[in-house]
GROMACS .gro file of C-alpha atoms in nm:
model
  462
    1MET     CA    1 -20.068  25.745  11.644
    2PHE     CA    2 -20.412  25.885  11.544
    3SER     CA    3 -20.687  25.708  11.341
    4LEU     CA    4 -20.986  25.874  11.180
    5ARG     CA    5 -21.221  25.590  11.082
    6ARG     CA    6 -21.448  25.573  10.798
    7GLY     CA    7 -21.803  25.483  10.910
    8ASN     CA    8 -22.076  25.575  11.146
    9VAL     CA    9 -21.995  25.815  11.434
   10SER     CA   10 -22.218  25.846  11.729
   11GLY     CA   11 -22.212  26.126  11.975
   12PHE     CA   12 -22.370  26.397  12.184
   13LEU     CA   13 -22.402  26.741  12.056
   14HIS     CA   14 -22.320  27.024  12.300
   15GLY     CA   15 -22.588  27.163  12.524
   16SER     CA   16 -22.802  26.858  12.494
   17ARG     CA   17 -22.827  26.587  12.758
   18LYS     CA   18 -22.977  26.329  12.501
   19ALA     CA   19 -22.770  26.137  12.255
   20PHE     CA   20 -22.850  26.104  11.885
   21SER     CA   21 -22.663  25.950  11.590
   22LEU     CA   22 -22.457  26.131  11.337
   23GLN     CA   23 -22.336  25.996  11.003
   24GLN     CA   24 -21.992  26.118  10.908
   25ASN     CA   25 -21.726  25.990  10.661
   26PHE     CA   26 -21.359  26.033  10.735
   27SER     CA   27 -21.059  25.882  10.552
   28LEU     CA   28 -20.808  25.683  10.757
   29VAL     CA   29 -20.526  25.895  10.857
   30ASN     CA   30 -20.221  25.786  11.065
   31VAL     CA   31 -20.042  26.083  11.229
   32LYS     CA   32 -19.757  26.072  11.466
   33LEU     CA   33 -19.693  26.391  11.652
   34LYS     CA   34 -19.365  26.436  11.842
   35TRP     CA   35 -19.307  26.613  12.172
   36VAL     CA   36 -19.118  26.948  12.125
   37LYS     CA   37 -18.971  27.136  12.410
   38ASP     CA   38 -19.127  27.467  12.477
   39SER     CA   39 -18.880  27.685  12.682
   40VAL     CA   40 -19.139  27.956  12.744
   41LEU     CA   41 -19.386  27.725  12.914
   42ASP     CA   42 -19.107  27.538  13.080
   43ARG     CA   43 -19.011  27.867  13.257
   44VAL     CA   44 -19.368  27.903  13.378
   45VAL     CA   45 -19.354  27.573  13.551
   46SER     CA   46 -18.994  27.583  13.684
   47GLY     CA   47 -19.038  27.938  13.828
   48GLN     CA   48 -19.280  27.793  14.097
   49GLY     CA   49 -19.072  27.510  14.220
   50ASP     CA   50 -19.115  27.552  14.595
   51LEU     CA   51 -19.409  27.804  14.596
   52LYS     CA   52 -19.683  27.553  14.671
   53ALA     CA   53 -19.496  27.402  14.972
   54VAL     CA   54 -19.419  27.743  15.112
   55CYS     CA   55 -19.777  27.869  15.081
   56PHE     CA   56 -19.921  27.566  15.242
   57LEU     CA   57 -19.668  27.592  15.531
   58VAL     CA   58 -19.759  27.956  15.574
   59SER     CA   59 -20.133  27.849  15.605
   60ILE     CA   60 -20.044  27.576  15.848
   61ILE     CA   61 -19.824  27.792  16.073
   62SER     CA   62 -20.063  28.091  16.059
   63SER     CA   63 -20.346  27.868  16.196
   64ALA     CA   64 -20.154  27.817  16.526
   65PRO     CA   65 -20.241  28.066  16.803
   66SER     CA   66 -19.886  28.194  16.823
   67HIS     CA   67 -19.817  28.183  16.439
   68SER     CA   68 -19.532  27.925  16.514
   69LEU     CA   69 -19.492  27.556  16.539
   70PRO     CA   70 -19.215  27.307  16.614
   71VAL     CA   71 -19.094  27.117  16.313
   72TYR     CA   72 -19.243  26.780  16.428
   73SER     CA   73 -19.591  26.939  16.415
   74LEU     CA   74 -19.521  27.038  16.061
   75THR     CA   75 -19.380  26.707  15.953
   76LYS     CA   76 -19.730  26.545  15.966
   77HIS     CA   77 -19.841  26.769  15.678
   78ARG     CA   78 -19.549  26.675  15.457
   79GLY     CA   79 -19.762  26.450  15.231
   80GLN     CA   80 -19.933  26.749  15.080
   81LEU     CA   81 -19.621  26.961  15.035
   82GLY     CA   82 -19.472  26.761  14.736
   83LEU     CA   83 -19.119  26.786  14.863
   84PRO     CA   84 -18.848  26.528  14.781
   85LEU     CA   85 -18.830  26.244  15.038
   86ASP     CA   86 -18.456  26.298  15.094
   87LEU     CA   87 -18.497  26.668  15.177
   88LYS     CA   88 -18.526  26.743  15.553
   89LEU     CA   89 -18.824  26.972  15.623
   90SER     CA   90 -18.609  27.190  15.853
   91THR     CA   91 -18.358  27.237  15.573
   92PHE     CA   92 -18.636  27.344  15.335
   93LEU     CA   93 -18.781  27.600  15.580
   94ARG     CA   94 -18.420  27.753  15.640
   95ARG     CA   95 -18.405  27.824  15.258
   96TYR     CA   96 -18.648  28.115  15.292
   97PRO     CA   97 -18.554  28.322  15.612
   98THR     CA   98 -18.774  28.612  15.481
   99ILE     CA   99 -19.078  28.394  15.540
  100PHE     CA  100 -18.989  28.151  15.820
  101HIS     CA  101 -18.793  28.259  16.129
  102GLU     CA  102 -18.620  27.976  16.317
  103TYR     CA  103 -18.584  27.958  16.691
  104HIS     CA  104 -18.554  27.672  16.942
  105ILE     CA  105 -18.766  27.521  17.215
  106LEU     CA  106 -18.699  27.244  17.475
  107ASP     CA  107 -18.899  26.926  17.465
  108SER     CA  108 -18.990  26.727  17.780
  109GLY     CA  109 -18.651  26.560  17.780
  110GLY     CA  110 -18.459  26.886  17.752
  111THR     CA  111 -18.368  26.837  17.386
  112ARG     CA  112 -18.357  27.157  17.160
  113VAL     CA  113 -18.631  27.122  16.894
  114PRO     CA  114 -18.625  27.354  16.583
  115SER     CA  115 -18.939  27.577  16.572
  116PHE     CA  116 -19.050  27.815  16.305
  117GLN     CA  117 -19.264  28.130  16.312
  118LEU     CA  118 -19.380  28.360  16.043
  119THR     CA  119 -19.191  28.686  15.971
  120PRO     CA  120 -19.390  29.012  15.980
  121GLU     CA  121 -19.369  29.024  15.599
  122ALA     CA  122 -19.505  28.673  15.561
  123LEU     CA  123 -19.795  28.761  15.805
  124ASP     CA  124 -19.887  29.065  15.603
  125LEU     CA  125 -19.878  28.860  15.282
  126HIS     CA  126 -20.087  28.585  15.430
  127GLN     CA  127 -20.350  28.841  15.538
  128GLU     CA  128 -20.350  28.972  15.181
  129GLU     CA  129 -20.406  28.615  15.062
  130GLN     CA  130 -20.704  28.580  15.302
  131ASN     CA  131 -20.854  28.908  15.181
  132ALA     CA  132 -20.837  28.774  14.820
  133ILE     CA  133 -21.003  28.449  14.920
  134ASP     CA  134 -21.283  28.631  15.101
  135GLN     CA  135 -21.340  28.868  14.799
  136ASN     CA  136 -21.346  28.575  14.559
  137ARG     CA  137 -21.527  28.316  14.770
  138ASN     CA  138 -21.817  28.275  14.536
  139ASP     CA  139 -21.579  28.215  14.244
  140LEU     CA  140 -21.392  27.946  14.441
  141VAL     CA  141 -21.703  27.773  14.541
  142GLU     CA  142 -21.821  27.769  14.178
  143ARG     CA  143 -21.499  27.619  14.070
  144LEU     CA  144 -21.540  27.340  14.326
  145CYS     CA  145 -21.901  27.285  14.207
  146LYS     CA  146 -21.806  27.262  13.843
  147LEU     CA  147 -21.526  27.017  13.939
  148LEU     CA  148 -21.777  26.790  14.110
  149MET     CA  149 -22.032  26.829  13.820
  150LEU     CA  150 -21.767  26.682  13.580
  151THR     CA  151 -21.778  26.351  13.786
  152LYS     CA  152 -22.025  26.067  13.740
  153ASP     CA  153 -22.202  26.105  14.081
  154ARG     CA  154 -22.116  26.472  14.150
  155SER     CA  155 -21.874  26.349  14.424
  156LEU     CA  156 -21.503  26.302  14.483
  157PRO     CA  157 -21.288  26.175  14.777
  158PHE     CA  158 -21.121  26.451  14.980
  159GLN     CA  159 -20.793  26.287  14.893
  160THR     CA  160 -20.849  26.360  14.525
  161ILE     CA  161 -20.972  26.715  14.587
  162ASP     CA  162 -20.670  26.782  14.806
  163GLN     CA  163 -20.444  26.700  14.512
  164LEU     CA  164 -20.616  26.968  14.306
  165LYS     CA  165 -20.685  27.229  14.580
  166TRP     CA  166 -20.365  27.434  14.508
  167ASP     CA  167 -20.446  27.455  14.141
  168LEU     CA  168 -20.816  27.548  14.201
  169GLY     CA  169 -20.718  27.817  14.448
  170LEU     CA  170 -20.894  27.649  14.732
  171PRO     CA  171 -20.763  27.737  15.076
  172TYR     CA  172 -20.546  27.482  15.261
  173HIS     CA  173 -20.821  27.422  15.518
  174TYR     CA  174 -21.106  27.438  15.271
  175HIS     CA  175 -21.313  27.192  15.453
  176ASP     CA  176 -21.356  27.432  15.738
  177SER     CA  177 -21.329  27.769  15.566
  178LEU     CA  178 -21.535  27.695  15.257
  179VAL     CA  179 -21.734  27.363  15.259
  180LEU     CA  180 -21.888  27.406  15.609
  181HIS     CA  181 -22.018  27.752  15.509
  182HIS     CA  182 -22.231  27.605  15.226
  183PRO     CA  183 -22.434  27.324  15.372
  184TYR     CA  184 -22.707  27.364  15.115
  185LYS     CA  185 -22.452  27.289  14.841
  186PHE     CA  186 -22.223  27.025  14.974
  187CYS     CA  187 -22.254  26.716  15.197
  188LEU     CA  188 -22.014  26.444  15.312
  189VAL     CA  189 -22.032  26.089  15.162
  190ARG     CA  190 -21.850  25.768  15.228
  191PHE     CA  191 -21.723  25.574  14.931
  192PRO     CA  192 -21.727  25.191  14.884
  193ASP     CA  193 -21.354  25.186  14.976
  194ASP     CA  194 -21.438  25.357  15.300
  195ARG     CA  195 -21.293  25.691  15.198
  196VAL     CA  196 -21.477  26.005  15.291
  197GLY     CA  197 -21.548  26.258  15.021
  198LEU     CA  198 -21.758  26.558  14.919
  199LYS     CA  199 -22.076  26.556  14.712
  200LEU     CA  200 -22.269  26.832  14.535
  201ARG     CA  201 -22.627  26.810  14.648
  202PHE     CA  202 -22.792  26.943  14.334
  203TRP     CA  203 -22.717  26.985  13.967
  204ASP     CA  204 -22.689  27.334  13.847
  205ASP     CA  205 -22.772  27.390  13.473
  206GLN     CA  206 -22.630  27.734  13.477
  207LEU     CA  207 -22.298  27.603  13.561
  208ALA     CA  208 -22.310  27.313  13.322
  209VAL     CA  209 -22.166  27.521  13.033
  210SER     CA  210 -21.803  27.458  12.930
  211GLN     CA  211 -21.555  27.730  12.866
  212LEU     CA  212 -21.532  27.626  12.500
  213GLN     CA  213 -21.905  27.670  12.462
  214THR     CA  214 -21.896  28.011  12.634
  215LYS     CA  215 -21.641  28.144  12.376
  216ALA     CA  216 -21.753  27.948  12.068
  217PRO     CA  217 -21.889  28.138  11.760
  218GLN     CA  218 -22.263  28.118  11.710
  219GLU     CA  219 -22.208  27.921  11.382
  220GLU     CA  220 -22.011  27.646  11.560
  221LEU     CA  221 -22.279  27.630  11.837
  222GLU     CA  222 -22.551  27.583  11.576
  223HIS     CA  223 -22.364  27.300  11.410
  224GLY     CA  224 -22.230  27.140  11.728
  225CYS     CA  225 -21.873  27.097  11.589
  226LEU     CA  226 -21.674  27.319  11.830
  227ARG     CA  227 -21.315  27.373  11.753
  228PHE     CA  228 -21.035  27.380  12.013
  229PRO     CA  229 -20.788  27.669  12.010
  230VAL     CA  230 -20.459  27.515  11.888
  231GLY     CA  231 -20.106  27.644  11.892
  232PHE     CA  232 -19.768  27.483  11.855
  233THR     CA  233 -19.418  27.550  11.979
  234ARG     CA  234 -19.204  27.761  11.753
  235GLY     CA  235 -19.026  27.526  11.512
  236PHE     CA  236 -19.277  27.236  11.568
  237GLY     CA  237 -19.280  27.170  11.199
  238LEU     CA  238 -19.639  27.034  11.146
  239LYS     CA  239 -19.651  26.838  10.830
  240ARG     CA  240 -19.921  26.872  10.562
  241LYS     CA  241 -20.053  26.530  10.650
  242SER     CA  242 -20.083  26.622  11.012
  243MET     CA  243 -20.258  26.952  10.921
  244VAL     CA  244 -20.519  26.766  10.718
  245TRP     CA  245 -20.583  26.529  11.011
  246LEU     CA  246 -20.618  26.810  11.252
  247GLU     CA  247 -20.864  26.995  11.029
  248GLU     CA  248 -21.082  26.682  11.005
  249TRP     CA  249 -21.058  26.622  11.375
  250GLN     CA  250 -21.172  26.971  11.453
  251LYS     CA  251 -21.488  26.915  11.250
  252LEU     CA  252 -21.592  26.616  11.463
  253PRO     CA  253 -21.902  26.672  11.696
  254TYR     CA  254 -21.815  26.822  12.041
  255THR     CA  255 -21.943  26.655  12.351
  256SER     CA  256 -21.992  26.872  12.656
  257PRO     CA  257 -21.787  26.743  12.954
  258TYR     CA  258 -22.107  26.791  13.170
  259VAL     CA  259 -22.306  26.549  12.950
  260ASP     CA  260 -22.352  26.182  13.019
  261PRO     CA  261 -22.118  26.000  12.764
  262SER     CA  262 -22.241  25.652  12.818
  263SER     CA  263 -22.376  25.616  12.466
  264LEU     CA  264 -22.033  25.710  12.305
  265ASP     CA  265 -21.816  25.433  12.158
  266VAL     CA  266 -21.477  25.472  12.326
  267ARG     CA  267 -21.304  25.340  12.012
  268THR     CA  268 -21.415  25.643  11.804
  269ASP     CA  269 -21.246  25.980  11.754
  270VAL     CA  270 -21.563  26.149  11.880
  271SER     CA  271 -21.503  25.988  12.228
  272GLU     CA  272 -21.144  26.104  12.210
  273LYS     CA  273 -21.253  26.464  12.138
  274ARG     CA  274 -21.474  26.438  12.436
  275ILE     CA  275 -21.171  26.340  12.652
  276VAL     CA  276 -20.986  26.638  12.528
  277GLY     CA  277 -21.295  26.859  12.614
  278VAL     CA  278 -21.294  26.716  12.971
  279PHE     CA  279 -20.936  26.810  13.036
  280HIS     CA  280 -20.966  27.141  12.854
  281GLU     CA  281 -21.256  27.231  13.098
  282LEU     CA  282 -21.063  27.090  13.404
  283LEU     CA  283 -20.755  27.295  13.326
  284HIS     CA  284 -20.975  27.606  13.266
  285LEU     CA  285 -21.103  27.558  13.635
  286THR     CA  286 -20.742  27.592  13.757
  287LEU     CA  287 -20.612  27.940  13.837
  288GLU     CA  288 -20.294  27.901  13.621
  289LYS     CA  289 -20.435  27.670  13.356
  290LYS     CA  290 -20.200  27.385  13.453
  291THR     CA  291 -20.172  27.093  13.693
  292GLU     CA  292 -19.941  26.803  13.747
  293ARG     CA  293 -20.012  26.495  13.542
  294LYS     CA  294 -20.023  26.269  13.855
  295ASN     CA  295 -20.313  26.488  13.996
  296VAL     CA  296 -20.551  26.362  13.726
  297SER     CA  297 -20.429  26.004  13.700
  298ASN     CA  298 -20.678  25.867  13.943
  299LEU     CA  299 -20.980  26.050  13.793
  300ARG     CA  300 -21.048  25.783  13.529
  301THR     CA  301 -21.365  25.624  13.698
  302ALA     CA  302 -21.497  25.956  13.835
  303LEU     CA  303 -21.481  26.132  13.490
  304ARG     CA  304 -21.600  25.826  13.300
  305LEU     CA  305 -21.281  25.794  13.092
  306PRO     CA  306 -21.136  25.492  12.918
  307GLN     CA  307 -20.808  25.317  12.992
  308LYS     CA  308 -20.487  25.511  12.916
  309PHE     CA  309 -20.692  25.830  12.890
  310THR     CA  310 -20.381  26.058  12.962
  311LYS     CA  311 -20.240  25.972  12.626
  312VAL     CA  312 -20.453  26.251  12.480
  313PHE     CA  313 -20.205  26.491  12.629
  314GLU     CA  314 -19.933  26.358  12.394
  315ARG     CA  315 -20.176  26.308  12.096
  316HIS     CA  316 -20.288  26.680  12.108
  317PRO     CA  317 -19.968  26.894  12.156
  318GLY     CA  318 -20.144  27.187  11.999
  319VAL     CA  319 -20.396  27.191  12.290
  320PHE     CA  320 -20.176  27.070  12.580
  321TYR     CA  321 -19.813  27.098  12.655
  322ILE     CA  322 -19.639  26.853  12.893
  323SER     CA  323 -19.352  27.012  13.074
  324LYS     CA  324 -19.096  26.789  13.227
  325LYS     CA  325 -18.940  27.046  13.463
  326CYS     CA  326 -18.910  26.996  13.843
  327ASP     CA  327 -18.880  26.614  13.819
  328THR     CA  328 -19.236  26.572  13.728
  329GLN     CA  329 -19.478  26.619  13.432
  330THR     CA  330 -19.704  26.910  13.440
  331VAL     CA  331 -19.986  26.952  13.182
  332VAL     CA  332 -20.028  27.317  13.058
  333LEU     CA  333 -20.324  27.448  12.860
  334ARG     CA  334 -20.159  27.635  12.576
  335GLU     CA  335 -20.437  27.882  12.516
  336GLY     CA  336 -20.407  28.012  12.880
  337TYR     CA  337 -20.068  28.172  12.796
  338ASP     CA  338 -19.937  28.413  12.550
  339ARG     CA  339 -19.564  28.434  12.527
  340GLY     CA  340 -19.537  28.290  12.877
  341GLU     CA  341 -19.786  28.540  13.032
  342LEU     CA  342 -20.107  28.414  13.189
  343GLN     CA  343 -20.401  28.564  13.001
  344GLU     CA  344 -20.656  28.557  13.285
  345LYS     CA  345 -20.486  28.649  13.622
  346HIS     CA  346 -20.678  28.569  13.933
  347ALA     CA  347 -20.630  28.782  14.244
  348LEU     CA  348 -20.474  28.481  14.408
  349VAL     CA  349 -20.222  28.449  14.130
  350SER     CA  350 -20.101  28.804  14.208
  351VAL     CA  351 -20.059  28.719  14.570
  352ARG     CA  352 -19.863  28.411  14.486
  353ALA     CA  353 -19.632  28.612  14.272
  354LYS     CA  354 -19.552  28.827  14.572
  355TYR     CA  355 -19.482  28.512  14.776
  356ALA     CA  356 -19.234  28.407  14.495
  357ARG     CA  357 -19.054  28.735  14.506
  358LEU     CA  358 -19.018  28.731  14.886
  359MET     CA  359 -18.889  28.375  14.855
  360LYS     CA  360 -18.632  28.478  14.595
  361ARG     CA  361 -18.511  28.764  14.807
  362GLY     CA  362 -18.470  28.539  15.119
  363PHE     CA  363 -18.293  28.275  14.919
  364LEU     CA  364 -18.042  28.517  14.770
  365GLU     CA  365 -17.980  28.705  15.100
  366ARG     CA  366 -17.917  28.362  15.279
  367SER     CA  367 -17.675  28.265  14.999
  368MET     CA  368 -17.492  28.594  15.069
  369GLY     CA  369 -17.469  28.511  15.433
  370LEU     CA  370 -17.709  28.778  15.546
  371HIS     CA  371 -17.934  28.538  15.757
  372LYS     CA  372 -17.683  28.324  15.929
  373ASN     CA  373 -17.827  28.186  16.251
  374SER     CA  374 -17.575  28.131  16.523
  375GLU     CA  375 -17.789  27.847  16.656
  376GLU     CA  376 -17.766  27.647  16.337
  377SER     CA  377 -17.530  27.358  16.321
  378VAL     CA  378 -17.210  27.399  16.111
  379GLU     CA  379 -17.340  27.133  15.867
  380GLU     CA  380 -17.662  27.324  15.804
  381GLU     CA  381 -17.475  27.655  15.758
  382GLU     CA  382 -17.252  27.507  15.491
  383ILE     CA  383 -17.544  27.394  15.275
  384ILE     CA  384 -17.629  27.617  14.987
  385TRP     CA  385 -17.920  27.529  14.755
  386ILE     CA  386 -17.896  27.658  14.402
  387GLY     CA  387 -18.247  27.711  14.263
  388GLU     CA  388 -18.371  27.615  13.917
  389SER     CA  389 -18.344  27.970  13.785
  390LEU     CA  390 -17.973  27.975  13.877
  391SER     CA  391 -17.883  27.662  13.677
  392PRO     CA  392 -17.537  27.695  13.524
  393ASN     CA  393 -17.682  27.556  13.198
  394GLU     CA  394 -17.903  27.865  13.148
  395PRO     CA  395 -17.768  28.212  13.051
  396ALA     CA  396 -17.731  28.440  13.355
  397VAL     CA  397 -17.880  28.788  13.321
  398VAL     CA  398 -17.624  29.018  13.494
  399PRO     CA  399 -17.616  29.388  13.409
  400ASN     CA  400 -17.292  29.547  13.301
  401ASP     CA  401 -17.285  29.784  13.611
  402VAL     CA  402 -17.206  29.490  13.845
  403VAL     CA  403 -17.011  29.570  14.156
  404GLY     CA  404 -16.965  29.235  14.352
  405ILE     CA  405 -16.723  28.979  14.464
  406GLU     CA  406 -16.661  28.622  14.358
  407GLU     CA  407 -16.575  28.319  14.567
  408ARG     CA  408 -16.538  27.953  14.533
  409ARG     CA  409 -16.739  27.709  14.750
  410ARG     CA  410 -16.744  27.345  14.817
  411GLU     CA  411 -17.100  27.243  14.892
  412ARG     CA  412 -17.249  26.921  15.015
  413ARG     CA  413 -17.623  26.844  15.046
  414ALA     CA  414 -17.695  26.669  15.377
  415GLY     CA  415 -17.700  26.288  15.325
  416ASP     CA  416 -17.519  26.295  14.990
  417ASP     CA  417 -17.170  26.146  14.924
  418TRP     CA  418 -17.100  26.412  14.672
  419VAL     CA  419 -16.968  26.765  14.684
  420ARG     CA  420 -17.008  27.040  14.425
  421ASP     CA  421 -16.725  27.288  14.326
  422VAL     CA  422 -16.913  27.603  14.265
  423ARG     CA  423 -16.794  27.942  14.156
  424VAL     CA  424 -17.049  28.203  14.267
  425SER     CA  425 -17.062  28.579  14.190
  426LEU     CA  426 -17.230  28.763  14.472
  427GLY     CA  427 -17.310  29.132  14.448
  428ILE     CA  428 -17.544  29.424  14.393
  429ASN     CA  429 -17.608  29.582  14.053
  430GLY     CA  430 -17.633  29.943  13.975
  431ALA     CA  431 -18.014  29.940  14.028
  432GLY     CA  432 -17.967  29.812  14.387
  433CYS     CA  433 -18.085  29.463  14.310
  434ARG     CA  434 -17.901  29.163  14.468
  435PHE     CA  435 -17.797  28.881  14.236
  436VAL     CA  436 -17.627  28.536  14.250
  437ARG     CA  437 -17.466  28.393  13.941
  438VAL     CA  438 -17.349  28.041  13.917
  439GLU     CA  439 -17.038  28.011  13.702
  440LYS     CA  440 -16.951  27.643  13.742
  441ALA     CA  441 -17.101  27.338  13.920
  442VAL     CA  442 -16.914  27.015  13.909
  443GLU     CA  443 -16.995  26.706  14.125
  444VAL     CA  444 -16.713  26.492  14.255
  445PRO     CA  445 -16.718  26.204  14.501
  446VAL     CA  446 -16.604  26.267  14.856
  447LEU     CA  447 -16.542  26.029  15.150
  448ILE     CA  448 -16.750  26.101  15.457
  449PRO     CA  449 -16.596  26.016  15.795
  450ALA     CA  450 -16.769  25.729  15.983
  451VAL     CA  451 -16.823  25.960  16.278
  452GLU     CA  452 -17.025  26.201  16.060
  453LYS     CA  453 -17.230  25.918  15.909
  454SER     CA  454 -17.304  25.793  16.267
  455ARG     CA  455 -17.414  26.140  16.372
  456ARG     CA  456 -17.656  26.166  16.088
  457ARG     CA  457 -17.822  25.839  16.177
  458ARG     CA  458 -17.874  25.978  16.530
  459SER     CA  459 -18.043  26.292  16.394
  460VAL     CA  460 -18.410  26.308  16.502
  461TRP     CA  461 -18.562  26.643  16.429
  462GLY     CA  462 -18.639  26.769  16.074
   0.00000   0.00000   0.00000
């Protein structure tokens, strides 16, 4: 519900670091805007389900001298991977045999321990990623500086930066590979809660210009009432009352996210427009103009935001879209995409797309039985993971010139008391591309023998 209040409105104009008063009259308008599913932007989010975890694991394994690590050494990094708690790490790694090669080592007690090393293709791709980071090092440092400049004291705990490092394009070990190389820009600080963080030593006026200010017409810059690019999902059905409200809201003064907002009344719509501007700028700092909602939930104090500040995402569906794919909420900046295509593609985005293609190939090949490991247990070999893009609820794109086979499988995820009856088409189309098509997936209960349950409880590794 929105309110445009009649009365005095105080705020900061863009580009100025001093506040002054404005007198504006606005009629009271109550508008309720509903959430409407955007299938195009949902595909942008769901298409990268496991990509972050895979890229992080590649960085971790590549840092080892032998480019390989036992699974117990990888488990301690699990907190930053974003994987489901009920998913064994070893099972996840086996999904993508074109990236992770499994072998076994013996521990001090003679127990076989799963270990994983990078395939030659993954090593080449990681080197390409490192080259892209080196070539865009100044750009990544600038993104980190601008993020810190958005905060009250130009500082953030490492824990908070770690949540955003994937979206910002920062290397996994950015502390060593990026921060330590710029001691004149950054320094370490300790917060009152005893957390260690990063602080930007000096303010940079040249960086304190938002993306909206950079692209705004000269007329809007002169009046200080910058308008946000707005777009809605096809079929949104914006009512006339809502259109009137939106037009009046766009005419409100724009407050730069790099300006001290302490003189703004948080109960005014000018303050709300400032919050929209903060997240508009934050999402522009990300490579793919999106981030998970939980990544910004603990930024309220640092960004000088009021309580329940994330409601602006629902209140302004023309600026932001909230995708509910992959069992989480992801905030997407609408203007960053045109028909599902990212408008500004960073070099690292292109490398990530290559990772995604390599992952998909390995997933499909393993589903076809091309990467069976004789050393894997029978239980692990029987597990088949159907990815988001292979959901039976979505239309499968299969060419007419398909030459393949069909089979039925009963699948069970490790630890679940359910099986899935799945009919899967496996084959190669006329263009030589492998495909997997899920025809049917039905879950039915199954009794698990007590012996098998006992064996699961004794499982240690993964």
